[in-house]
XYZ file of C-alpha atoms in Angstrom:
182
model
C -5.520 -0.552 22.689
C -5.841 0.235 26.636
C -7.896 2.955 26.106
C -10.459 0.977 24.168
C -9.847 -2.355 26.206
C -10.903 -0.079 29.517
C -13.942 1.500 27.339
C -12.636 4.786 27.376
C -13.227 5.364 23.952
C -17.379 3.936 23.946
C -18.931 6.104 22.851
C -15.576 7.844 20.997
C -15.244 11.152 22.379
C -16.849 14.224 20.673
C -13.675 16.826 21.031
C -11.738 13.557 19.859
C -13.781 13.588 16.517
C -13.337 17.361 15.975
C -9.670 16.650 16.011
C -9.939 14.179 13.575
C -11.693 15.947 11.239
C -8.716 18.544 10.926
C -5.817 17.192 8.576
C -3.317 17.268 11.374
C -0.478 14.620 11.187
C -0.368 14.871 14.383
C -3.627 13.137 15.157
C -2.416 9.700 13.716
C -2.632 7.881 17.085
C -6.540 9.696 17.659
C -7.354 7.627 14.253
C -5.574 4.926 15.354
C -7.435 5.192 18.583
C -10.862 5.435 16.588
C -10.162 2.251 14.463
C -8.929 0.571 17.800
C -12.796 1.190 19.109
C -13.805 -1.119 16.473
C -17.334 0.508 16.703
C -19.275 -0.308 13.440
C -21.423 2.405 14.411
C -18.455 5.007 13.744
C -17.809 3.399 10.297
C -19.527 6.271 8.515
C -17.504 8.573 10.340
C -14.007 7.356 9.678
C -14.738 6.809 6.012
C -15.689 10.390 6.128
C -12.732 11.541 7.580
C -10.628 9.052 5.037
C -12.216 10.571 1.917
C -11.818 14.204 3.255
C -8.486 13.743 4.565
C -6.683 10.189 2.722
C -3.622 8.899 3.310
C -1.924 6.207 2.178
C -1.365 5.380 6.223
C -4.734 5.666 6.460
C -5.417 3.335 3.751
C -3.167 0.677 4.642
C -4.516 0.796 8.276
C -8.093 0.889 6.991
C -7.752 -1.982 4.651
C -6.968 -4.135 7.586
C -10.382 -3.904 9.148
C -12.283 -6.547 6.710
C -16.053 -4.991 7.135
C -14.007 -1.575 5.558
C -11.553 -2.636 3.081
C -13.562 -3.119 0.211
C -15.215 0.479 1.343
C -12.107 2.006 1.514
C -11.351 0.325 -1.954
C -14.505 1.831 -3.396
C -13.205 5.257 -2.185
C -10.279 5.139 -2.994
C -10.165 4.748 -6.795
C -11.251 8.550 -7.653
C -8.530 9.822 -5.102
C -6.061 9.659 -8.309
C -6.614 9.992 -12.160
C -4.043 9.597 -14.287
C -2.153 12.184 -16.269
C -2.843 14.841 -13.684
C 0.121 14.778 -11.194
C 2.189 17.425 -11.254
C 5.391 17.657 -8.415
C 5.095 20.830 -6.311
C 8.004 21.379 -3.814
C 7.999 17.810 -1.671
C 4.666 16.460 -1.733
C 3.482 13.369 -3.724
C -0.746 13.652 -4.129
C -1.454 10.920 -2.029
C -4.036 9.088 -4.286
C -0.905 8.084 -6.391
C 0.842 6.528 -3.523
C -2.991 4.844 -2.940
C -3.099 3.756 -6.358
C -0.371 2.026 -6.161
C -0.976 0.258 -2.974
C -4.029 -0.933 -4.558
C -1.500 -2.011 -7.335
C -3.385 -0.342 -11.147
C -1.020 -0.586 -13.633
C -2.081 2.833 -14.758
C -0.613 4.160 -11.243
C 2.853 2.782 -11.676
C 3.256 4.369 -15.753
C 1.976 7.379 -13.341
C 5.339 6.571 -11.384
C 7.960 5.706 -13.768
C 6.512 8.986 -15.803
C 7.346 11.452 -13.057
C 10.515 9.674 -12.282
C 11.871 9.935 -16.215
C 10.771 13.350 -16.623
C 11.263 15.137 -13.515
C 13.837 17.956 -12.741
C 14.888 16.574 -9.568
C 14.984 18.003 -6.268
C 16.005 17.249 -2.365
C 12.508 16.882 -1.330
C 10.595 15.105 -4.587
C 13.508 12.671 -5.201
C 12.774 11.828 -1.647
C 9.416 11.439 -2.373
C 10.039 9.695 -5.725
C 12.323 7.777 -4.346
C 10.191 6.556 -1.309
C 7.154 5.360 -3.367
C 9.380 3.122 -5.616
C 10.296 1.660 -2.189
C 7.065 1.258 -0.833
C 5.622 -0.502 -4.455
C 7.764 -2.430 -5.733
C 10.110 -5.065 -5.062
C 13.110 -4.117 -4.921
C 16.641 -5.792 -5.796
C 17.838 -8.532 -2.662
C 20.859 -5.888 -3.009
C 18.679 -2.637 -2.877
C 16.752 -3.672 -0.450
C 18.832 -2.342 2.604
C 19.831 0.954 0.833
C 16.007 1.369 0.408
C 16.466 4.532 2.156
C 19.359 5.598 0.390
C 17.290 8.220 -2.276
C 20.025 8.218 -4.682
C 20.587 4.718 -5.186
C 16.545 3.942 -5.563
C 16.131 6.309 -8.083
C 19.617 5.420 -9.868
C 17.789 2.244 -10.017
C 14.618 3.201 -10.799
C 15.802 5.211 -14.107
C 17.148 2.479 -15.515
C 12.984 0.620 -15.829
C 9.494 1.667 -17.246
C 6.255 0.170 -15.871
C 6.286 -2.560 -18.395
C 8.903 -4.482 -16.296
C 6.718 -4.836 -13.428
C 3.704 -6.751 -12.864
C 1.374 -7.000 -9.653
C 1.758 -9.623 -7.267
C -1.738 -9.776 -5.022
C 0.021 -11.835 -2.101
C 3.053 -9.043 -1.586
C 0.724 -6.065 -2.554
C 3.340 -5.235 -4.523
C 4.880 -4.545 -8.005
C 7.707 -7.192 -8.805
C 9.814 -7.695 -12.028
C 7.620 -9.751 -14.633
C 10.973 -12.392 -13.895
C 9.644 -13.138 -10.029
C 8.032 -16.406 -10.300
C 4.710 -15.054 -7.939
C 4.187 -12.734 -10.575
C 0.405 -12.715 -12.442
C-alpha cells in the first residue's frame, strides 16, 4: 500500500512483471503489490498471469476488485471439469478449490468423491481436509478444530454433497438445515 500510495509502482516495474509471470509462491506480495496499483491499464496483464498461474489466493484477492470479478469469474470456470481430479502426493488442482469458492454444486460431489474414495495420506488428508474447511460451514463445535485434519475429515465422511447447499452471502456451502440456505 506505501509503495503504491508514494507511486512507486506507476508505471509497475518491468523486472517486477517478469517475476510475476513465474509461478513462484514466493511472489504473493509482488501480486499483491500489482493489484494494490489499481492500474486498469495492467488489467490484461494480471488476468494473464491469473489464467497462467491460478490460485485460489489469487482468486479470492481478485474477486475483490469489482471492474475484475466477473472477469476472473469468466476465467475461472474452465480451470476445473469434473470427473478429472486425481490426488498426486499433496497437491489439490487448484480449479477445484476455485470451483468451490465460486460455490457449483458439481465442485463439491467433486469433493465429497475424493474424500469417500481416497486412500488417505499425511499430505492429501491435509489437503482434503483444508478445502472442507475453507467451503463449507462447519459445525459451531468444529469450527475451532478446523485445523485439526483428523477431526474435519472424521466429519466430513460421515456427509455427501446432497447435504449442503450454497449460501451466496457466506460464499459458502452450509447444511440444507441453516436457515440462509437457497
Amino acid at each position: 500500500k506505501v509503495a503504491s500510495d508514494r507511486g512507486w509502482l506507476d508505471p509497475f516495474p518491468t523486472d517486477l512483471i517478469a517475476l510475476l509471470e513465474t509461478n513462484e509462491h514466493s511472489h504473493r506480495p509482488l501480486f499483491s503489490a500489482l493489484l494494490a496499483s489499481n492500474n486498469p491499464n495492467l488489467d490484461a496483464l494480471i488476468l494473464d498471469i491469473y489464467q497462467r498461474f491460478p490460485s485460489a489466493h489469487r482468486y479470492s484477492m481478485l474477486r475483490q476488485i469489482p471492474r475484475l470479478a466477473e472477469l476472473v469469474d469468466d476465467l475461472s470456470r474452465g480451470l476445473w471439469k469434473p470427473g478429472r481430479i486425481v490426488l498426486g502426493g499433496y497437491s489439490v488442482p487448484p480449479g477445484l478449490h476455485i470451483a468451490l469458492q465460486q460455490g457449483r454444486a458439481e465442485a463439491l460431489e467433486e469433493l465429497f468423491t475424493l474424500i469417500h474414495h481416497h486412500e488417505f495420506n499425511s499430505g492429501s488428508n491435509w489437503n482434503l481436509a483444508s478445502l472442507v474447511s475453507s467451503s463449507i460451514l462447519l459445525p459451531e463445535n468444529l469450527r475451532k478444530d478446523r485445523h485439526n485434519t483428523q477431526k474435519v475429515i472424521a466429519w466430513a465422511v460421515q456427509h455427501t454433497a446432497s447435504d449442503f447447499g450454497w449460501d451466496p452471502v457466506l460464499r459458502l456451502f452450509v447444511p440444507k438445515s441453516h436457515p440462509n440456505t437457497i
